[in-house]
PDB file of C-alpha atoms and ligand atoms in Angstrom:
ATOM      1  CA  GLU A   9      -4.293  25.268  39.798  1.00  0.00           C
ATOM      2  CA  LYS A  10      -0.677  26.237  39.457  1.00  0.00           C
ATOM      3  CA  MET A  11       1.032  25.003  36.342  1.00  0.00           C
ATOM      4  CA  LEU A  12       4.603  24.369  37.319  1.00  0.00           C
ATOM      5  CA  VAL A  13       6.137  24.816  33.914  1.00  0.00           C
ATOM      6  CA  ARG A  14       9.695  26.014  34.279  1.00  0.00           C
ATOM      7  CA  GLY A  15      10.900  26.549  30.772  1.00  0.00           C
ATOM      8  CA  VAL A  16      10.770  25.928  27.058  1.00  0.00           C
ATOM      9  CA  THR A  17      13.663  24.347  25.245  1.00  0.00           C
ATOM     10  CA  ARG A  18      14.388  24.001  21.570  1.00  0.00           C
ATOM     11  CA  ASP A  19      16.717  21.633  19.773  1.00  0.00           C
ATOM     12  CA  ASN A  20      17.388  22.286  16.105  1.00  0.00           C
ATOM     13  CA  ASP A  21      20.011  19.581  15.716  1.00  0.00           C
ATOM     14  CA  VAL A  22      17.403  16.933  15.048  1.00  0.00           C
ATOM     15  CA  ALA A  23      16.702  14.403  12.355  1.00  0.00           C
ATOM     16  CA  ARG A  24      13.683  12.144  12.541  1.00  0.00           C
ATOM     17  CA  ILE A  25      13.655   8.625  11.139  1.00  0.00           C
ATOM     18  CA  ALA A  26      10.550   6.455  10.936  1.00  0.00           C
ATOM     19  CA  LEU A  27      10.621   2.733  10.240  1.00  0.00           C
ATOM     20  CA  CYS A  28       7.176   2.141   8.848  1.00  0.00           C
ATOM     21  CA  GLY A  29       5.508  -1.237   8.810  1.00  0.00           C
ATOM     22  CA  VAL A  30       7.709  -3.202  11.194  1.00  0.00           C
ATOM     23  CA  GLU A  31       6.254  -6.581  12.133  1.00  0.00           C
ATOM     24  CA  ASP A  32       4.635  -6.364  15.561  1.00  0.00           C
ATOM     25  CA  THR A  33       6.369  -9.347  17.135  1.00  0.00           C
ATOM     26  CA  PRO A  34       8.908  -9.569  19.970  1.00  0.00           C
ATOM     27  CA  GLY A  35      12.463  -8.693  19.065  1.00  0.00           C
ATOM     28  CA  LYS A  36      11.902  -6.136  16.347  1.00  0.00           C
ATOM     29  CA  ALA A  37      12.439  -3.088  18.552  1.00  0.00           C
ATOM     30  CA  PHE A  38      15.508  -4.819  20.000  1.00  0.00           C
ATOM     31  CA  SER A  39      16.975  -5.417  16.538  1.00  0.00           C
ATOM     32  CA  VAL A  40      16.678  -1.746  15.616  1.00  0.00           C
ATOM     33  CA  PHE A  41      18.297  -0.337  18.717  1.00  0.00           C
ATOM     34  CA  ARG A  42      20.950  -3.015  18.971  1.00  0.00           C
ATOM     35  CA  MET A  43      22.024  -2.026  15.469  1.00  0.00           C
ATOM     36  CA  LEU A  44      22.194   1.639  16.456  1.00  0.00           C
ATOM     37  CA  ALA A  45      23.978   0.953  19.744  1.00  0.00           C
ATOM     38  CA  LYS A  46      26.532  -1.276  18.054  1.00  0.00           C
ATOM     39  CA  HIS A  47      27.504   1.626  15.815  1.00  0.00           C
ATOM     40  CA  GLY A  48      27.547   4.249  18.542  1.00  0.00           C
ATOM     41  CA  ILE A  49      24.475   6.101  17.324  1.00  0.00           C
ATOM     42  CA  SER A  50      22.757   8.116  20.046  1.00  0.00           C
ATOM     43  CA  VAL A  51      19.007   8.526  19.986  1.00  0.00           C
ATOM     44  CA  ASP A  52      16.866  11.078  21.777  1.00  0.00           C
ATOM     45  CA  LEU A  53      13.167  10.349  21.333  1.00  0.00           C
ATOM     46  CA  ILE A  54      11.849   6.887  20.596  1.00  0.00           C
ATOM     47  CA  ILE A  55       8.172   6.825  19.694  1.00  0.00           C
ATOM     48  CA  GLN A  56       6.101   3.796  18.828  1.00  0.00           C
ATOM     49  CA  SER A  57       2.357   4.208  18.688  1.00  0.00           C
ATOM     50  CA  ILE A  58      -0.618   2.056  17.814  1.00  0.00           C
ATOM     51  CA  GLY A  59       0.361   1.123  14.284  1.00  0.00           C
ATOM     52  CA  ASN A  60      -1.842  -0.583  11.781  1.00  0.00           C
ATOM     53  CA  GLY A  61      -2.947  -4.177  11.528  1.00  0.00           C
ATOM     54  CA  ASN A  62      -0.114  -6.397  12.687  1.00  0.00           C
ATOM     55  CA  LYS A  63       2.556  -3.801  11.995  1.00  0.00           C
ATOM     56  CA  LYS A  64       3.998  -0.865  13.869  1.00  0.00           C
ATOM     57  CA  ASP A  65       5.949   2.254  13.007  1.00  0.00           C
ATOM     58  CA  ILE A  66       9.016   2.903  15.136  1.00  0.00           C
ATOM     59  CA  SER A  67      10.177   6.528  15.017  1.00  0.00           C
ATOM     60  CA  PHE A  68      13.249   7.976  16.641  1.00  0.00           C
ATOM     61  CA  THR A  69      15.348  11.111  16.522  1.00  0.00           C
ATOM     62  CA  THR A  70      19.099  11.536  16.179  1.00  0.00           C
ATOM     63  CA  THR A  71      21.437  14.427  15.496  1.00  0.00           C
ATOM     64  CA  GLU A  72      21.521  15.689  11.937  1.00  0.00           C
ATOM     65  CA  GLU A  73      25.058  14.384  11.568  1.00  0.00           C
ATOM     66  CA  ASP A  74      23.933  10.854  12.355  1.00  0.00           C
ATOM     67  CA  LEU A  75      21.096  10.795   9.848  1.00  0.00           C
ATOM     68  CA  GLN A  76      23.087   9.509   6.897  1.00  0.00           C
ATOM     69  CA  PRO A  77      24.945   6.866   8.935  1.00  0.00           C
ATOM     70  CA  VAL A  78      21.580   5.664  10.262  1.00  0.00           C
ATOM     71  CA  LEU A  79      20.069   5.482   6.784  1.00  0.00           C
ATOM     72  CA  ASP A  80      23.116   3.534   5.577  1.00  0.00           C
ATOM     73  CA  LEU A  81      22.839   1.115   8.494  1.00  0.00           C
ATOM     74  CA  LEU A  82      19.137   0.607   7.895  1.00  0.00           C
ATOM     75  CA  GLU A  83      19.827  -0.157   4.262  1.00  0.00           C
ATOM     76  CA  GLU A  84      22.538  -2.677   5.151  1.00  0.00           C
ATOM     77  CA  ASN A  85      20.304  -4.316   7.762  1.00  0.00           C
ATOM     78  CA  LYS A  86      17.015  -4.216   5.944  1.00  0.00           C
ATOM     79  CA  ASP A  87      16.733  -8.011   5.814  1.00  0.00           C
ATOM     80  CA  ILE A  88      16.881  -8.125   9.592  1.00  0.00           C
ATOM     81  CA  ILE A  89      14.634  -5.191  10.337  1.00  0.00           C
ATOM     82  CA  LYS A  90      12.226  -5.687   7.423  1.00  0.00           C
ATOM     83  CA  ALA A  91      10.395  -2.365   7.559  1.00  0.00           C
ATOM     84  CA  ASP A  92       8.057  -1.718   4.645  1.00  0.00           C
ATOM     85  CA  GLU A  93       9.418   1.793   4.293  1.00  0.00           C
ATOM     86  CA  VAL A  94      11.915   4.197   5.870  1.00  0.00           C
ATOM     87  CA  LYS A  95      10.817   7.840   6.056  1.00  0.00           C
ATOM     88  CA  TRP A  96      13.097  10.565   7.309  1.00  0.00           C
ATOM     89  CA  THR A  97      13.499  14.307   7.584  1.00  0.00           C
ATOM     90  CA  LYS A  98      16.027  16.861   8.795  1.00  0.00           C
ATOM     91  CA  GLU A  99      13.593  19.732   8.577  1.00  0.00           C
ATOM     92  CA  VAL A 100      12.415  19.227  12.099  1.00  0.00           C
ATOM     93  CA  SER A 101      13.088  20.638  15.558  1.00  0.00           C
ATOM     94  CA  LYS A 102      12.211  19.373  19.011  1.00  0.00           C
ATOM     95  CA  VAL A 103      10.435  21.850  21.266  1.00  0.00           C
ATOM     96  CA  SER A 104       9.820  20.857  24.878  1.00  0.00           C
ATOM     97  CA  ILE A 105       8.288  22.231  28.007  1.00  0.00           C
ATOM     98  CA  VAL A 106       9.898  21.192  31.226  1.00  0.00           C
ATOM     99  CA  GLY A 107       8.247  21.344  34.603  1.00  0.00           C
ATOM    100  CA  ALA A 108       7.952  19.778  37.992  1.00  0.00           C
ATOM    101  CA  GLY A 109       4.257  19.786  38.682  1.00  0.00           C
ATOM    102  CA  MET A 110       3.137  18.722  35.276  1.00  0.00           C
ATOM    103  CA  VAL A 111       2.496  15.155  36.308  1.00  0.00           C
ATOM    104  CA  ASN A 112      -0.523  13.876  34.466  1.00  0.00           C
ATOM    105  CA  ASN A 113      -1.712  17.390  33.815  1.00  0.00           C
ATOM    106  CA  SER A 114      -3.698  17.359  30.594  1.00  0.00           C
ATOM    107  CA  GLY A 115      -4.238  21.091  31.086  1.00  0.00           C
ATOM    108  CA  VAL A 116      -0.541  21.737  30.625  1.00  0.00           C
ATOM    109  CA  ALA A 117      -0.501  19.743  27.405  1.00  0.00           C
ATOM    110  CA  ALA A 118      -3.651  21.515  26.220  1.00  0.00           C
ATOM    111  CA  THR A 119      -2.078  24.910  26.901  1.00  0.00           C
ATOM    112  CA  MET A 120       1.128  24.036  25.085  1.00  0.00           C
ATOM    113  CA  PHE A 121      -0.846  22.726  22.106  1.00  0.00           C
ATOM    114  CA  GLU A 122      -3.085  25.820  22.180  1.00  0.00           C
ATOM    115  CA  ALA A 123      -0.043  28.055  21.940  1.00  0.00           C
ATOM    116  CA  LEU A 124       1.091  26.188  18.842  1.00  0.00           C
ATOM    117  CA  TYR A 125      -2.386  26.251  17.327  1.00  0.00           C
ATOM    118  CA  ASP A 126      -2.673  30.006  17.865  1.00  0.00           C
ATOM    119  CA  ALA A 127       0.646  30.379  16.047  1.00  0.00           C
ATOM    120  CA  HIS A 128      -0.623  28.120  13.229  1.00  0.00           C
ATOM    121  CA  ILE A 129       2.136  25.620  13.883  1.00  0.00           C
ATOM    122  CA  ASN A 130       1.489  21.984  13.054  1.00  0.00           C
ATOM    123  CA  ILE A 131       2.550  19.329  15.567  1.00  0.00           C
ATOM    124  CA  SER A 132       4.281  16.494  13.797  1.00  0.00           C
ATOM    125  CA  MET A 133       5.018  14.204  16.771  1.00  0.00           C
ATOM    126  CA  ILE A 134       4.420  14.125  20.517  1.00  0.00           C
ATOM    127  CA  ALA A 135       6.152  12.297  23.368  1.00  0.00           C
ATOM    128  CA  THR A 136       5.731  12.917  27.079  1.00  0.00           C
ATOM    129  CA  SER A 137       7.130  12.037  30.467  1.00  0.00           C
ATOM    130  CA  GLU A 138       6.089  13.376  33.868  1.00  0.00           C
ATOM    131  CA  ILE A 139       8.492  16.241  33.671  1.00  0.00           C
ATOM    132  CA  LYS A 140       8.600  16.946  29.963  1.00  0.00           C
ATOM    133  CA  ILE A 141       6.286  17.325  26.982  1.00  0.00           C
ATOM    134  CA  SER A 142       8.157  17.258  23.680  1.00  0.00           C
ATOM    135  CA  VAL A 143       6.832  17.922  20.229  1.00  0.00           C
ATOM    136  CA  LEU A 144       8.453  17.850  16.841  1.00  0.00           C
ATOM    137  CA  VAL A 145       7.593  20.763  14.558  1.00  0.00           C
ATOM    138  CA  ASP A 146       8.971  21.939  11.242  1.00  0.00           C
ATOM    139  CA  ARG A 147      12.382  23.558  11.655  1.00  0.00           C
ATOM    140  CA  LYS A 148      11.058  26.793  10.175  1.00  0.00           C
ATOM    141  CA  ASP A 149       8.434  27.005  12.942  1.00  0.00           C
ATOM    142  CA  ALA A 150      10.732  26.277  15.880  1.00  0.00           C
ATOM    143  CA  GLU A 151      11.544  29.866  16.809  1.00  0.00           C
ATOM    144  CA  ALA A 152       7.912  30.925  16.685  1.00  0.00           C
ATOM    145  CA  ALA A 153       6.927  27.834  18.660  1.00  0.00           C
ATOM    146  CA  VAL A 154       9.227  28.735  21.534  1.00  0.00           C
ATOM    147  CA  VAL A 155       7.977  32.321  21.613  1.00  0.00           C
ATOM    148  CA  ALA A 156       4.330  31.247  21.526  1.00  0.00           C
ATOM    149  CA  ILE A 157       4.726  28.725  24.326  1.00  0.00           C
ATOM    150  CA  HIS A 158       6.846  31.058  26.399  1.00  0.00           C
ATOM    151  CA  ASP A 159       4.218  33.779  26.145  1.00  0.00           C
ATOM    152  CA  LYS A 160       1.335  31.398  26.777  1.00  0.00           C
ATOM    153  CA  PHE A 161       2.810  30.196  30.036  1.00  0.00           C
ATOM    154  CA  MET A 162       4.104  33.676  30.873  1.00  0.00           C
ATOM    155  CA  LEU A 163       7.534  32.360  31.587  1.00  0.00           C
ATOM    156  CA  LYS A 164      10.060  34.838  32.929  1.00  0.00           C
TER     157      LYS A 164
ATOM    158  CA  GLU B  22      30.291   2.304  29.443  1.00  0.00           C
ATOM    159  CA  LYS B  23      28.339   2.460  32.632  1.00  0.00           C
ATOM    160  CA  MET B  24      24.595   2.254  32.204  1.00  0.00           C
ATOM    161  CA  LEU B  25      23.125   4.362  34.938  1.00  0.00           C
ATOM    162  CA  VAL B  26      19.795   2.622  35.158  1.00  0.00           C
ATOM    163  CA  ARG B  27      18.416   2.980  38.642  1.00  0.00           C
ATOM    164  CA  GLY B  28      15.220   1.035  38.640  1.00  0.00           C
ATOM    165  CA  VAL B  29      12.278  -0.541  36.908  1.00  0.00           C
ATOM    166  CA  THR B  30       8.750   0.591  37.606  1.00  0.00           C
ATOM    167  CA  ARG B  31       5.441  -0.909  36.687  1.00  0.00           C
ATOM    168  CA  ASP B  32       2.018   0.675  36.544  1.00  0.00           C
ATOM    169  CA  ASN B  33      -0.946  -1.634  36.132  1.00  0.00           C
ATOM    170  CA  ASP B  34      -3.575   1.069  36.518  1.00  0.00           C
ATOM    171  CA  VAL B  35      -3.419   1.958  32.862  1.00  0.00           C
ATOM    172  CA  ALA B  36      -5.857   2.263  30.012  1.00  0.00           C
ATOM    173  CA  ARG B  37      -4.682   3.188  26.536  1.00  0.00           C
ATOM    174  CA  ILE B  38      -6.820   5.164  24.101  1.00  0.00           C
ATOM    175  CA  ALA B  39      -5.875   5.781  20.479  1.00  0.00           C
ATOM    176  CA  LEU B  40      -7.582   8.321  18.259  1.00  0.00           C
ATOM    177  CA  CYS B  41      -6.867   6.965  14.831  1.00  0.00           C
ATOM    178  CA  GLY B  42      -6.965   9.067  11.713  1.00  0.00           C
ATOM    179  CA  VAL B  43      -7.035  12.578  13.153  1.00  0.00           C
ATOM    180  CA  GLU B  44      -6.534  15.274  10.529  1.00  0.00           C
ATOM    181  CA  ASP B  45      -2.936  16.474  10.600  1.00  0.00           C
ATOM    182  CA  THR B  46      -3.652  20.191  10.841  1.00  0.00           C
ATOM    183  CA  PRO B  47      -2.992  22.695  13.649  1.00  0.00           C
ATOM    184  CA  GLY B  48      -5.445  22.616  16.511  1.00  0.00           C
ATOM    185  CA  LYS B  49      -6.405  18.966  16.537  1.00  0.00           C
ATOM    186  CA  ALA B  50      -4.098  17.962  19.388  1.00  0.00           C
ATOM    187  CA  PHE B  51      -5.268  21.037  21.279  1.00  0.00           C
ATOM    188  CA  SER B  52      -8.929  20.079  20.863  1.00  0.00           C
ATOM    189  CA  VAL B  53      -8.328  16.615  22.317  1.00  0.00           C
ATOM    190  CA  PHE B  54      -6.441  17.706  25.416  1.00  0.00           C
ATOM    191  CA  ARG B  55      -8.591  20.752  26.057  1.00  0.00           C
ATOM    192  CA  MET B  56     -11.567  18.410  26.192  1.00  0.00           C
ATOM    193  CA  LEU B  57      -9.791  16.141  28.664  1.00  0.00           C
ATOM    194  CA  ALA B  58      -8.521  19.006  30.803  1.00  0.00           C
ATOM    195  CA  LYS B  59     -11.959  20.615  30.949  1.00  0.00           C
ATOM    196  CA  HIS B  60     -13.307  17.430  32.476  1.00  0.00           C
ATOM    197  CA  GLY B  61     -10.451  16.881  34.890  1.00  0.00           C
ATOM    198  CA  ILE B  62      -9.051  13.826  33.134  1.00  0.00           C
ATOM    199  CA  SER B  63      -5.381  13.217  33.875  1.00  0.00           C
ATOM    200  CA  VAL B  64      -3.168  11.704  31.220  1.00  0.00           C
ATOM    201  CA  ASP B  65       0.208  10.039  31.614  1.00  0.00           C
ATOM    202  CA  LEU B  66       1.753   9.223  28.241  1.00  0.00           C
ATOM    203  CA  ILE B  67       0.883  11.116  25.090  1.00  0.00           C
ATOM    204  CA  ILE B  68       2.269   9.528  21.937  1.00  0.00           C
ATOM    205  CA  GLN B  69       1.852  10.786  18.397  1.00  0.00           C
ATOM    206  CA  SER B  70       3.996   9.219  15.727  1.00  0.00           C
ATOM    207  CA  ILE B  71       4.381   9.509  11.972  1.00  0.00           C
ATOM    208  CA  GLY B  72       0.859   8.611  10.982  1.00  0.00           C
ATOM    209  CA  ASN B  73      -0.321   7.921   7.487  1.00  0.00           C
ATOM    210  CA  GLY B  74      -1.029  10.234   4.598  1.00  0.00           C
ATOM    211  CA  ASN B  75      -2.434  13.477   5.972  1.00  0.00           C
ATOM    212  CA  LYS B  76      -3.665  11.887   9.170  1.00  0.00           C
ATOM    213  CA  LYS B  77      -2.161  11.066  12.520  1.00  0.00           C
ATOM    214  CA  ASP B  78      -2.956   8.768  15.416  1.00  0.00           C
ATOM    215  CA  ILE B  79      -2.893  10.359  18.857  1.00  0.00           C
ATOM    216  CA  SER B  80      -2.534   7.824  21.665  1.00  0.00           C
ATOM    217  CA  PHE B  81      -2.605   8.523  25.362  1.00  0.00           C
ATOM    218  CA  THR B  82      -2.929   6.667  28.639  1.00  0.00           C
ATOM    219  CA  THR B  83      -5.192   7.301  31.601  1.00  0.00           C
ATOM    220  CA  THR B  84      -6.153   5.403  34.728  1.00  0.00           C
ATOM    221  CA  GLU B  85      -8.523   2.499  34.224  1.00  0.00           C
ATOM    222  CA  GLU B  86     -11.220   4.415  36.084  1.00  0.00           C
ATOM    223  CA  ASP B  87     -11.058   7.261  33.571  1.00  0.00           C
ATOM    224  CA  LEU B  88     -11.373   5.051  30.504  1.00  0.00           C
ATOM    225  CA  GLN B  89     -15.176   5.065  30.293  1.00  0.00           C
ATOM    226  CA  PRO B  90     -15.477   8.816  30.984  1.00  0.00           C
ATOM    227  CA  VAL B  91     -12.930   9.432  28.222  1.00  0.00           C
ATOM    228  CA  LEU B  92     -14.770   7.220  25.757  1.00  0.00           C
ATOM    229  CA  ASP B  93     -18.021   9.011  26.594  1.00  0.00           C
ATOM    230  CA  LEU B  94     -16.379  12.406  26.081  1.00  0.00           C
ATOM    231  CA  LEU B  95     -14.883  11.337  22.780  1.00  0.00           C
ATOM    232  CA  GLU B  96     -18.275  10.154  21.614  1.00  0.00           C
ATOM    233  CA  GLU B  97     -19.927  13.453  22.622  1.00  0.00           C
ATOM    234  CA  ASN B  98     -17.168  15.462  20.935  1.00  0.00           C
ATOM    235  CA  LYS B  99     -16.643  13.370  17.861  1.00  0.00           C
ATOM    236  CA  ASP B 100     -17.750  16.176  15.526  1.00  0.00           C
ATOM    237  CA  ILE B 101     -14.987  18.377  16.889  1.00  0.00           C
ATOM    238  CA  ILE B 102     -12.225  15.797  17.033  1.00  0.00           C
ATOM    239  CA  LYS B 103     -13.248  13.845  13.924  1.00  0.00           C
ATOM    240  CA  ALA B 104     -11.078  10.780  14.367  1.00  0.00           C
ATOM    241  CA  ASP B 105     -11.760   7.950  11.933  1.00  0.00           C
ATOM    242  CA  GLU B 106     -11.725   5.437  14.770  1.00  0.00           C
ATOM    243  CA  VAL B 107     -11.208   5.197  18.531  1.00  0.00           C
ATOM    244  CA  LYS B 108      -9.328   2.132  19.747  1.00  0.00           C
ATOM    245  CA  TRP B 109      -8.833   1.371  23.408  1.00  0.00           C
ATOM    246  CA  THR B 110      -7.699  -1.263  25.855  1.00  0.00           C
ATOM    247  CA  LYS B 111      -7.428  -1.805  29.603  1.00  0.00           C
ATOM    248  CA  GLU B 112      -5.328  -4.928  29.216  1.00  0.00           C
ATOM    249  CA  VAL B 113      -2.127  -2.966  29.278  1.00  0.00           C
ATOM    250  CA  SER B 114       0.568  -1.979  31.771  1.00  0.00           C
ATOM    251  CA  LYS B 115       3.314   0.620  31.616  1.00  0.00           C
ATOM    252  CA  VAL B 116       6.798  -0.630  32.407  1.00  0.00           C
ATOM    253  CA  SER B 117       9.602   1.924  32.656  1.00  0.00           C
ATOM    254  CA  ILE B 118      13.276   2.089  33.338  1.00  0.00           C
ATOM    255  CA  VAL B 119      14.494   5.151  35.111  1.00  0.00           C
ATOM    256  CA  GLY B 120      18.037   6.371  35.112  1.00  0.00           C
ATOM    257  CA  ALA B 121      20.306   9.340  35.211  1.00  0.00           C
ATOM    258  CA  GLY B 122      22.945   8.581  32.649  1.00  0.00           C
ATOM    259  CA  MET B 123      20.666   7.238  30.016  1.00  0.00           C
ATOM    260  CA  VAL B 124      20.724  10.377  27.947  1.00  0.00           C
ATOM    261  CA  ASN B 125      20.631   9.420  24.313  1.00  0.00           C
ATOM    262  CA  ASN B 126      21.902   5.950  25.091  1.00  0.00           C
ATOM    263  CA  SER B 127      20.579   3.609  22.436  1.00  0.00           C
ATOM    264  CA  GLY B 128      22.405   0.805  24.237  1.00  0.00           C
ATOM    265  CA  VAL B 129      20.149   1.188  27.245  1.00  0.00           C
ATOM    266  CA  ALA B 130      17.049   1.000  25.060  1.00  0.00           C
ATOM    267  CA  ALA B 131      18.495  -1.999  23.211  1.00  0.00           C
ATOM    268  CA  THR B 132      19.171  -3.792  26.501  1.00  0.00           C
ATOM    269  CA  MET B 133      15.671  -3.126  27.831  1.00  0.00           C
ATOM    270  CA  PHE B 134      14.135  -4.332  24.578  1.00  0.00           C
ATOM    271  CA  GLU B 135      16.418  -7.379  24.588  1.00  0.00           C
ATOM    272  CA  ALA B 136      15.186  -8.329  28.042  1.00  0.00           C
ATOM    273  CA  LEU B 137      11.605  -8.205  26.803  1.00  0.00           C
ATOM    274  CA  TYR B 138      12.464 -10.157  23.670  1.00  0.00           C
ATOM    275  CA  ASP B 139      14.184 -12.882  25.685  1.00  0.00           C
ATOM    276  CA  ALA B 140      11.017 -13.141  27.789  1.00  0.00           C
ATOM    277  CA  HIS B 141       8.913 -13.313  24.591  1.00  0.00           C
ATOM    278  CA  ILE B 142       7.069 -10.144  25.560  1.00  0.00           C
ATOM    279  CA  ASN B 143       5.676  -7.963  22.800  1.00  0.00           C
ATOM    280  CA  ILE B 144       6.176  -4.203  23.023  1.00  0.00           C
ATOM    281  CA  SER B 145       2.961  -2.421  22.171  1.00  0.00           C
ATOM    282  CA  MET B 146       4.111   1.206  22.546  1.00  0.00           C
ATOM    283  CA  ILE B 147       7.283   3.121  23.342  1.00  0.00           C
ATOM    284  CA  ALA B 148       7.896   6.639  24.664  1.00  0.00           C
ATOM    285  CA  THR B 149      11.169   8.058  25.977  1.00  0.00           C
ATOM    286  CA  SER B 150      12.659  11.015  27.742  1.00  0.00           C
ATOM    287  CA  GLU B 151      16.244  11.523  28.873  1.00  0.00           C
ATOM    288  CA  ILE B 152      15.608   9.908  32.201  1.00  0.00           C
ATOM    289  CA  LYS B 153      12.948   7.370  31.372  1.00  0.00           C
ATOM    290  CA  ILE B 154      12.119   4.741  28.769  1.00  0.00           C
ATOM    291  CA  SER B 155       8.518   3.572  29.006  1.00  0.00           C
ATOM    292  CA  VAL B 156       6.850   0.766  27.140  1.00  0.00           C
ATOM    293  CA  LEU B 157       3.323  -0.534  27.163  1.00  0.00           C
ATOM    294  CA  VAL B 158       2.978  -4.311  27.302  1.00  0.00           C
ATOM    295  CA  ASP B 159       0.029  -6.598  27.834  1.00  0.00           C
ATOM    296  CA  ARG B 160      -1.115  -6.592  31.459  1.00  0.00           C
ATOM    297  CA  LYS B 161      -0.482 -10.337  31.702  1.00  0.00           C
ATOM    298  CA  ASP B 162       3.198  -9.797  30.779  1.00  0.00           C
ATOM    299  CA  ALA B 163       3.903  -6.926  33.158  1.00  0.00           C
ATOM    300  CA  GLU B 164       5.247  -8.950  36.061  1.00  0.00           C
ATOM    301  CA  ALA B 165       7.542 -10.978  33.832  1.00  0.00           C
ATOM    302  CA  ALA B 166       8.659  -7.789  32.083  1.00  0.00           C
ATOM    303  CA  VAL B 167       9.818  -6.227  35.332  1.00  0.00           C
ATOM    304  CA  VAL B 168      11.686  -9.357  36.371  1.00  0.00           C
ATOM    305  CA  ALA B 169      13.358  -9.684  32.969  1.00  0.00           C
ATOM    306  CA  ILE B 170      14.495  -6.074  32.872  1.00  0.00           C
ATOM    307  CA  HIS B 171      15.593  -6.099  36.484  1.00  0.00           C
ATOM    308  CA  ASP B 172      17.727  -9.174  35.877  1.00  0.00           C
ATOM    309  CA  LYS B 173      19.122  -7.877  32.602  1.00  0.00           C
ATOM    310  CA  PHE B 174      20.400  -4.708  34.191  1.00  0.00           C
ATOM    311  CA  MET B 175      21.378  -6.575  37.368  1.00  0.00           C
ATOM    312  CA  LEU B 176      19.547  -4.098  39.516  1.00  0.00           C
ATOM    313  CA  LYS B 177      19.866  -4.488  43.247  1.00  0.00           C
TER     314      LYS B 177
HETATM  315  C1  LIG C   3       7.192  -3.373  16.831  1.00  0.00           C
HETATM  316  C2  LIG C   3       8.068  -3.854  17.951  1.00  0.00           C
HETATM  317  O1  LIG C   3       8.055  -2.932  19.008  1.00  0.00           O
HETATM  318  C3  LIG C   3       7.689  -5.237  18.466  1.00  0.00           C
HETATM  319  N1  LIG C   3       6.347  -5.229  18.985  1.00  0.00           N
HETATM  320  C4  LIG C   3       8.682  -5.680  19.518  1.00  0.00           C
HETATM  321  O2  LIG C   3       8.304  -6.080  20.568  1.00  0.00           O
HETATM  322  O3  LIG C   3       9.858  -5.591  19.356  1.00  0.00           O
HETATM  323  C1  LIG C   4      -2.468  15.618  14.627  1.00  0.00           C
HETATM  324  C2  LIG C   4      -2.267  16.861  15.425  1.00  0.00           C
HETATM  325  O1  LIG C   4      -1.175  16.733  16.296  1.00  0.00           O
HETATM  326  C3  LIG C   4      -2.075  18.100  14.564  1.00  0.00           C
HETATM  327  N1  LIG C   4      -0.923  17.969  13.727  1.00  0.00           N
HETATM  328  C4  LIG C   4      -1.988  19.334  15.458  1.00  0.00           C
HETATM  329  O2  LIG C   4      -1.102  20.113  15.317  1.00  0.00           O
HETATM  330  O3  LIG C   4      -2.749  19.533  16.336  1.00  0.00           O
END
């Protein structure tokens, strides 16, 4: 079955912020992104997973330049957002595979993750759409990640 | 600033599986998706967020029909995958907004989340790409979610 993966991309200008322990009730996600939008902060990935108990973690990525402004805003607005903890890092890169025929193809994801495993690279976060699988890895591993995935899929 | 949101889509044929407490070391994500690929299981969203301690939660969605096969596979392979817990639900729908100019636009996300908040709909999960913001909501809220978002963005 043909894997229609077209390319691997890497973005080093990434900071990842996680709001840990946000109350899982309507309006919390809105409050976070309204705050960011109001201050002209662009976001790339937004990831919210299963969470724990009646709380969720909302993670998102910005440019490195926006990290400090975001942290300042979160501090100013902490009584609105009420996260238990804010975790953040700049030592992260986004590596993505882009394709057309990847729709619902767990084999493509498995192959991408195998490439990273073979290169001993840990996957910090994952987010997918039909045409793109993105992972966050440590910045120091980003170059090797691209090479490994490129070789695995035998991209020209 | 023009929000180039083109449409709202809804998918009711969704089951969500979460592998909670997977060891955060290289190869774990690979083992999960290799297992699924080997058995011809398609996945739509894959979401892995910040996790807790040295463990991560890996969530993914499949069709409702594939839920039981996936749970059976996870049970058979639990010594390989070693998640602390498997959580799952069928009572979930994926609602997405699709657009062209949404790249990095936190305002678009804020507006989508505002629509859901106004309709008192809780957002269970979030995953984004440049052209798509997807959320999981309770199945019972899916219809209302589409209407609310459609009206908010004044889509024709
Ligand atoms: C945690 C957050 O996503 C919340 N469930 C909301 O709907 O806004
Ligand atoms: C948790 C899982 O993603 C692990 N970090 C891996 O690289 O496979």
